[in-house]
mmCIF file of C-alpha atoms and ligand atoms in Angstrom:
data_model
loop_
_atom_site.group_PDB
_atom_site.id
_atom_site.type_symbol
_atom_site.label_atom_id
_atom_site.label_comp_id
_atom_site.label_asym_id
_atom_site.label_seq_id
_atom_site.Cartn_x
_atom_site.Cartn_y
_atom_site.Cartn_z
ATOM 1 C CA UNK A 838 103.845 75.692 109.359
ATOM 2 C CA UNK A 839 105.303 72.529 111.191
ATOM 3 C CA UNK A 840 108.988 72.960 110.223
ATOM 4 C CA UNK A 841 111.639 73.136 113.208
ATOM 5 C CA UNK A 842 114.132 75.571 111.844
ATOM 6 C CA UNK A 843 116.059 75.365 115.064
ATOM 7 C CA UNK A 844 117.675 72.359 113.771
ATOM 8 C CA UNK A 845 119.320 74.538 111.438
ATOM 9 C CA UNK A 846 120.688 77.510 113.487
ATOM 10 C CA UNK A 847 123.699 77.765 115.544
ATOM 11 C CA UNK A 848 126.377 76.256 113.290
ATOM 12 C CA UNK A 849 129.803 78.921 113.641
ATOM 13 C CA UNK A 850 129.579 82.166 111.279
ATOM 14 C CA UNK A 851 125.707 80.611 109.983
ATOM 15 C CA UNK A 852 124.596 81.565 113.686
ATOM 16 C CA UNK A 853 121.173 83.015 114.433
ATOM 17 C CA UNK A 854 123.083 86.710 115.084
ATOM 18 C CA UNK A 855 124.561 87.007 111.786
ATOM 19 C CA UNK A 856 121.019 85.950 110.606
ATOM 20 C CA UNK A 857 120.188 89.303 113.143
ATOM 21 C CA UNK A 858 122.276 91.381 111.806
ATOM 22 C CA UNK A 859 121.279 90.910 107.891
ATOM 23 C CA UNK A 860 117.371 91.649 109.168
ATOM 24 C CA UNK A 861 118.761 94.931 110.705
ATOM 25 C CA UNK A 862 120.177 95.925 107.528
ATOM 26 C CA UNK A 863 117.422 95.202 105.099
ATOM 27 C CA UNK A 864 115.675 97.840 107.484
ATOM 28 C CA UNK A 865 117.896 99.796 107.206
ATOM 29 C CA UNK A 866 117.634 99.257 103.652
ATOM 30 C CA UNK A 867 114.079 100.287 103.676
ATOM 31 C CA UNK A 868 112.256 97.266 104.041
ATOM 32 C CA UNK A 869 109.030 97.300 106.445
ATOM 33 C CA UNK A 870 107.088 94.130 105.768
ATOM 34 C CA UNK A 871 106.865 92.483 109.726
ATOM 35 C CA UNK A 872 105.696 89.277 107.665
ATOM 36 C CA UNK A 873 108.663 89.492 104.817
ATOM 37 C CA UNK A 874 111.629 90.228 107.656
ATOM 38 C CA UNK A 875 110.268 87.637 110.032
ATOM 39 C CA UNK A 876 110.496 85.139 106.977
ATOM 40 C CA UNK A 877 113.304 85.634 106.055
ATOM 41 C CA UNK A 878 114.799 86.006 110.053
ATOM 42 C CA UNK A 879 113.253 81.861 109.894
ATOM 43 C CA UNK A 880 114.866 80.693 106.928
ATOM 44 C CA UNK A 881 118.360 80.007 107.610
ATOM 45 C CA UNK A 882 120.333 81.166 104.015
ATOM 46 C CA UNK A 883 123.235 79.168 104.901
ATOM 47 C CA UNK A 884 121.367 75.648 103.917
ATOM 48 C CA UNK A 885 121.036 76.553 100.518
ATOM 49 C CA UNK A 886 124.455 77.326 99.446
ATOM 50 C CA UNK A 887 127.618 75.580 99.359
ATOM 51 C CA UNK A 888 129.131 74.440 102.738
ATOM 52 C CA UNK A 889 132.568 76.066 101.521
ATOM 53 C CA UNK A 890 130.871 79.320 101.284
ATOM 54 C CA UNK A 891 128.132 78.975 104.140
ATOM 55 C CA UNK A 892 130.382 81.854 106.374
ATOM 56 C CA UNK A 893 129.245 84.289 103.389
ATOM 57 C CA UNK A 894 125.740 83.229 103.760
ATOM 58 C CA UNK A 895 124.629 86.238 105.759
ATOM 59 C CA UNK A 896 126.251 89.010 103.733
ATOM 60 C CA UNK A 897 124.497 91.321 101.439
ATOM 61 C CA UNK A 898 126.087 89.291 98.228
ATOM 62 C CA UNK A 899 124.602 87.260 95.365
ATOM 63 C CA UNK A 900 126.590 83.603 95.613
ATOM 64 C CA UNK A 901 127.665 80.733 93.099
ATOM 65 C CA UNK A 902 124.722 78.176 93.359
ATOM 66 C CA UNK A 903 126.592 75.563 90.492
ATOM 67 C CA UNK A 904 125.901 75.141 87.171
ATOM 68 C CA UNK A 905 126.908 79.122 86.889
ATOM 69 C CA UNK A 906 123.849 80.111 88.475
ATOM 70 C CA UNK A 907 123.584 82.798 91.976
ATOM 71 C CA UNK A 908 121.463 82.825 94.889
ATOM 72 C CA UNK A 909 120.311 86.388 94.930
ATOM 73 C CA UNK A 910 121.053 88.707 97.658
ATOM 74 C CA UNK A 911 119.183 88.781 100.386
ATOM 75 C CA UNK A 912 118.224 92.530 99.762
ATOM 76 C CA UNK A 913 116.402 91.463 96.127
ATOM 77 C CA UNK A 914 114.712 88.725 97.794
ATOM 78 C CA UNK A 915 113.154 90.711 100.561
ATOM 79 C CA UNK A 916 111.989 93.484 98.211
ATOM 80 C CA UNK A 917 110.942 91.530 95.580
ATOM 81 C CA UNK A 918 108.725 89.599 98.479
ATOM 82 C CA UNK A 919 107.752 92.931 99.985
ATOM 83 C CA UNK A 920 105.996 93.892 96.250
ATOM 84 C CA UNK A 921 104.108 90.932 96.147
ATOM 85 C CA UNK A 922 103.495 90.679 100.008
ATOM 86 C CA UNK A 923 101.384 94.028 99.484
ATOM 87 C CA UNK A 924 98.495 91.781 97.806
ATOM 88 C CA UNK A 925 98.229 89.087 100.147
ATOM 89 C CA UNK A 926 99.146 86.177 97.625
ATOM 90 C CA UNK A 927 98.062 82.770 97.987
ATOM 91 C CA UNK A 928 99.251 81.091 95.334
ATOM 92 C CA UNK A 929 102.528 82.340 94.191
ATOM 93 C CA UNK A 930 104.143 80.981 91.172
ATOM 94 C CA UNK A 931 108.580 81.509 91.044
ATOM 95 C CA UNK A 932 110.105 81.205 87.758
ATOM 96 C CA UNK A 933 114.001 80.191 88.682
ATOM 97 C CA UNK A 934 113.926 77.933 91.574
ATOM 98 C CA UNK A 935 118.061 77.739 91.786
ATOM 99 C CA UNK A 936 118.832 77.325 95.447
ATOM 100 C CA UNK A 937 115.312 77.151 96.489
ATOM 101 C CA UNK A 938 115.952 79.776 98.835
ATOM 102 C CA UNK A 939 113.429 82.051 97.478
ATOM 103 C CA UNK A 940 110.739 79.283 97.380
ATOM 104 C CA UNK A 941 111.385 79.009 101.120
ATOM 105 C CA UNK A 942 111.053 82.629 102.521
ATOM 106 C CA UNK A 943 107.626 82.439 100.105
ATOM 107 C CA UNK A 944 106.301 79.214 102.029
ATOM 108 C CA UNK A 945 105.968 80.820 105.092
ATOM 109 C CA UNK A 946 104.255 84.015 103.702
ATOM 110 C CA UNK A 947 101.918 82.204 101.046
ATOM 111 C CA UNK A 948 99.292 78.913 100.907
ATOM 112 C CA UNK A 949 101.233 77.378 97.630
ATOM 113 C CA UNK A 950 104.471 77.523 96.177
ATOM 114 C CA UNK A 951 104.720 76.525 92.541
ATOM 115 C CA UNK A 952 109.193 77.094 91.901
ATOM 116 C CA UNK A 953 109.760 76.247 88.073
ATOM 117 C CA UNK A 954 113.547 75.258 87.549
ATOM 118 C CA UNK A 955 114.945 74.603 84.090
ATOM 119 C CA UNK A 956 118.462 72.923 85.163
ATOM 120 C CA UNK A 957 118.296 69.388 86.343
ATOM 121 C CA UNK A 958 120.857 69.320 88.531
ATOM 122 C CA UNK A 959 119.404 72.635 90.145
ATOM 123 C CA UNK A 960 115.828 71.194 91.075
ATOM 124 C CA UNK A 961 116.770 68.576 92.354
ATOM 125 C CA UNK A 962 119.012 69.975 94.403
ATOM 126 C CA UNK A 963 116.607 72.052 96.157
ATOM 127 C CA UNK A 964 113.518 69.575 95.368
ATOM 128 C CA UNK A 965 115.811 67.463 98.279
ATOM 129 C CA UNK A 966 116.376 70.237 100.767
ATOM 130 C CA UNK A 967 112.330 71.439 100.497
ATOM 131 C CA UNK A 968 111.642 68.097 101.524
ATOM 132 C CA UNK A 969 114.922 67.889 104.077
ATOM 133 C CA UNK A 970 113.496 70.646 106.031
ATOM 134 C CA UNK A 971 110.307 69.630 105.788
ATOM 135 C CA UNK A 972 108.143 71.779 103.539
ATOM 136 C CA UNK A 973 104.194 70.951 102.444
ATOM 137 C CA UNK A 974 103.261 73.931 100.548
ATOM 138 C CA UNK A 975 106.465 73.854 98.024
ATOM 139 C CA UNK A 976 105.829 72.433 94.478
ATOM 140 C CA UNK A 977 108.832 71.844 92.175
ATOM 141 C CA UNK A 978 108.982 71.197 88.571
ATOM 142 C CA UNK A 979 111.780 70.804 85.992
ATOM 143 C CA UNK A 980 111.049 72.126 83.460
ATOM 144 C CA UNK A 981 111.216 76.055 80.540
ATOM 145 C CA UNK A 982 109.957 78.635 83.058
ATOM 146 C CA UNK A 983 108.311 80.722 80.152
ATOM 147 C CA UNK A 984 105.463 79.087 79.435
ATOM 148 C CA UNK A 985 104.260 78.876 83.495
ATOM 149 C CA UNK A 986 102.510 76.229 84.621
ATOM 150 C CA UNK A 987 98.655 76.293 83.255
ATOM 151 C CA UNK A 988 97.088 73.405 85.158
ATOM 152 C CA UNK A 989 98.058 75.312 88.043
ATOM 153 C CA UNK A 990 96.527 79.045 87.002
ATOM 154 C CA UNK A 991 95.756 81.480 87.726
ATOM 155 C CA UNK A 992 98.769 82.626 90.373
ATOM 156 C CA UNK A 993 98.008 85.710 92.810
ATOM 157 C CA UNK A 994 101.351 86.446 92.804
ATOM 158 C CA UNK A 995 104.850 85.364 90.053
ATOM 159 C CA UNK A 996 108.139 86.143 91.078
ATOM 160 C CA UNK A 997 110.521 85.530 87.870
ATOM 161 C CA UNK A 998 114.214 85.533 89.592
ATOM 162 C CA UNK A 999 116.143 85.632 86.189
ATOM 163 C CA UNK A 1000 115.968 88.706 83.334
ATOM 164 C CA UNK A 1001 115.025 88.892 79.564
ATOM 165 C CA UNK A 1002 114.023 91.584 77.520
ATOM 166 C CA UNK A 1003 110.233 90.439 77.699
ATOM 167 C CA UNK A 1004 108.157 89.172 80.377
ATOM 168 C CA UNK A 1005 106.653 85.688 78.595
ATOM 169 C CA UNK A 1006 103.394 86.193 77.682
ATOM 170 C CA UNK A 1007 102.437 82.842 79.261
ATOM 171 C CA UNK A 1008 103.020 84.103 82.467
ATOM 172 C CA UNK A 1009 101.175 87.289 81.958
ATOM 173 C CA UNK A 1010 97.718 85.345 80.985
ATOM 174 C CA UNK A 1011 98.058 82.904 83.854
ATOM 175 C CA UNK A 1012 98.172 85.577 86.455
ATOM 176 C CA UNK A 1013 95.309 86.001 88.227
ATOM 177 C CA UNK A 1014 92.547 88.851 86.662
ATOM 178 C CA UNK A 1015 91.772 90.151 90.377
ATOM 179 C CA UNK A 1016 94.447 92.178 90.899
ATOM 180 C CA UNK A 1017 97.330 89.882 90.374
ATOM 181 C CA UNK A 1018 100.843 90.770 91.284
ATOM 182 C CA UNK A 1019 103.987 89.584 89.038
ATOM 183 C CA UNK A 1020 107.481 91.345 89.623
ATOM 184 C CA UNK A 1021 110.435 90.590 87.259
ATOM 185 C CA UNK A 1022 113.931 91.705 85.783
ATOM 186 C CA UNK A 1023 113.272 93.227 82.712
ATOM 187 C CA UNK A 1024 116.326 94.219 80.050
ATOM 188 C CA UNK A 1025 116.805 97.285 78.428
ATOM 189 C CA UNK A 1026 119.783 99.431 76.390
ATOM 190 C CA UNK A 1027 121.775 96.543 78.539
ATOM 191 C CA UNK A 1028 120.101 97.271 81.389
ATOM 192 C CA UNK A 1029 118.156 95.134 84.057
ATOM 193 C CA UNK A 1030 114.944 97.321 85.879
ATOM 194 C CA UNK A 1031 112.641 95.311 88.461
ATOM 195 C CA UNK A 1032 109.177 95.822 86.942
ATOM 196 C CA UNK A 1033 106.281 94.983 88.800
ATOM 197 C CA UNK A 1034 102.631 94.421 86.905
ATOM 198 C CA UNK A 1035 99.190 94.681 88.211
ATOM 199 C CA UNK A 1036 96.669 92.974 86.648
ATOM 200 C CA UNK A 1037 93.083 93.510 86.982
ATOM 201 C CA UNK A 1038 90.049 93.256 85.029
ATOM 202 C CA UNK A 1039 92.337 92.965 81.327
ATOM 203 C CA UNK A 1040 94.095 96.640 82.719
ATOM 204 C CA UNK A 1041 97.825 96.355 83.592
ATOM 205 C CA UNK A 1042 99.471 98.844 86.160
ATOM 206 C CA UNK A 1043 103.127 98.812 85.553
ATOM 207 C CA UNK A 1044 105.943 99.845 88.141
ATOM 208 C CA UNK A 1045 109.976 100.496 87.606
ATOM 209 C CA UNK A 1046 111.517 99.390 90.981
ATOM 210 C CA UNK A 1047 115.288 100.117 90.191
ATOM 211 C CA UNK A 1048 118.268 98.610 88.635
ATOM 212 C CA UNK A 1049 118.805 94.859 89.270
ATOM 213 C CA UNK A 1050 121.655 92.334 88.052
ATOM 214 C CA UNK A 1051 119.635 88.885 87.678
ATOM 215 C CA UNK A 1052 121.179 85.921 85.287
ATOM 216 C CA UNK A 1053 119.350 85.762 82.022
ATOM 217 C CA UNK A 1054 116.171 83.798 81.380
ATOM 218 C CA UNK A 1055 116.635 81.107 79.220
ATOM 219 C CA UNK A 1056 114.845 78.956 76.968
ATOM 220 C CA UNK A 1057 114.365 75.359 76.954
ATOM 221 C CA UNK A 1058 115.614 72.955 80.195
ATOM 222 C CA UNK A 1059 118.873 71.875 80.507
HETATM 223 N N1 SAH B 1147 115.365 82.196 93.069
HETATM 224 C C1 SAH B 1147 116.679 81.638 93.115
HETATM 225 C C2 SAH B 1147 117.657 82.468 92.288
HETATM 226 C C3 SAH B 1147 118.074 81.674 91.186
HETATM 227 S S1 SAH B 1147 119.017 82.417 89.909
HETATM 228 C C4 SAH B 1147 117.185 81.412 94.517
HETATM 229 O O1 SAH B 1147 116.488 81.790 95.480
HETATM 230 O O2 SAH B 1147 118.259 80.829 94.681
HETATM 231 C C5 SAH B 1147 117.918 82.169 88.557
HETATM 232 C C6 SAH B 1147 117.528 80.765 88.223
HETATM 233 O O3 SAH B 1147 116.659 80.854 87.103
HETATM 234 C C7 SAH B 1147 118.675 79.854 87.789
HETATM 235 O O4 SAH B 1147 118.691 78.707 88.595
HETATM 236 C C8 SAH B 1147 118.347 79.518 86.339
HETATM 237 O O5 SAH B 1147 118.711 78.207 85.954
HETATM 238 C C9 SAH B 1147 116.844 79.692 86.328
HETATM 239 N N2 SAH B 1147 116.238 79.913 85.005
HETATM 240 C C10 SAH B 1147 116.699 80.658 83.970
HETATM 241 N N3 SAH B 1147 115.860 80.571 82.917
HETATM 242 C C11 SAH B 1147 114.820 79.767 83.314
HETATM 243 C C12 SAH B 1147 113.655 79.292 82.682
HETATM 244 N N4 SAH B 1147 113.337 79.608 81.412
HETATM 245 N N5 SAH B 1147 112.824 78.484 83.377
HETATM 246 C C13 SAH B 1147 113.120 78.119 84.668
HETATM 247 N N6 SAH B 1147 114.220 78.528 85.312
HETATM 248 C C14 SAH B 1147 115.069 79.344 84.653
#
């Protein structure tokens, strides 16, 4: 990975200690992955929000992307990471692209990107900044996040960053057969749970990770 990040530290409350102190507390939080933490230590959060609210960057807090859409907090991203760090992905496939933020900490930890955004104005938003900063391994597309992205099947890994009360089956089918990984919000009695599914040889292992407060996955692009 050729990117210069330094280009991007330094700047007032976005310094690299603030960037510190969040590692420390996802930690403290419970999170272990040396690969996940040093990610996300690189990527500098502050870049993919609002200048306005860049000071906030660092906290523990979900914050307003446009288009009344979050970037999640950091805490979700580095645990939803750590479940699908555990099998080594290679090709990882994000439903919900929004900031791009979680596309980034993924292109350090993974061969290929694929980042499905369904709101214009979103994707190309952070189809700009992936190529601002410099990133090869990031692939973009506009366009409804549940049905995945075929030509580019099967994923080892699909992180879906947004919650409805099913997880698509087109997603399901295009994850990989050989023990691929996909973690998601799933709704329930008005509730959002982190699920995590195995898949291997046609058999699905399925995981409840907690309680989780995602925006809903729609259908069709905007
Ligand atoms: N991963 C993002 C978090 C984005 S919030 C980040 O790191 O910033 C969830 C995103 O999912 C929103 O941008 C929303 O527009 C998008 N989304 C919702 N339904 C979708 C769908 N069907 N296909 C693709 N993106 C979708």
């Amino acid at each position: 990975m050729s990117v210069d990040f330094k280009k991007f530290s330094g700047v007032g409350m976005t310094s690299d200690s603030s960037r510190e102190k969040l590692i420390l507390f996802l930690e403290k939080q419970g999170i272990t992955n040396k690969k996940v933490l040093h990610s996300m230590r690189v990527i500098p959060r502050h870049i993919f929000v609002d200048e306005a609210i860049s000071s906030k960057a660092y906290d523990n807090t979900a914050l307003p992307i446009g288009k009344s859409q979050t970037i999640s907090h950091p805490l979700i991203v580095a645990k939803m990471t750590e479940i699908i760090m555990c099998h080594n992905p290679k090709r990882v496939l994000e439903i919900g692209t929004g900031s791009g933020y979680q596309a980034s900490v993924l292109s350090l930890l993974a061969d290929k990107v694929y980042t499905i955004e369904r709101i214009e104005y979103l994707h190309n938003i952070s189809k700009n900044l992936f190529r601002k900063i410099g990133f090869k391994n990031i692939y973009p597309k506009y366009s409804d996040g549940n049905t995945g992205w075929p030509q580019k099947a099967p994923f080892d890994a699909i992180i879906v960053t947004a919650g409805a009360a099913n997880i698509p089956d087109a997603l399901i089918d295009q994850l990989s057969d050989n023990g691929g990984i996909l973690v998601s919000p799933v709704e329930n009695n008005g509730k959002q749970y982190l699920k995590s599914l195995i898949k291997t040889e046609g058999n699905y292992k399925e995981k409840i990770h907690g309680i989780v407060n995602f925006v809903p996955l729609l259908n069709g692009i905007s």
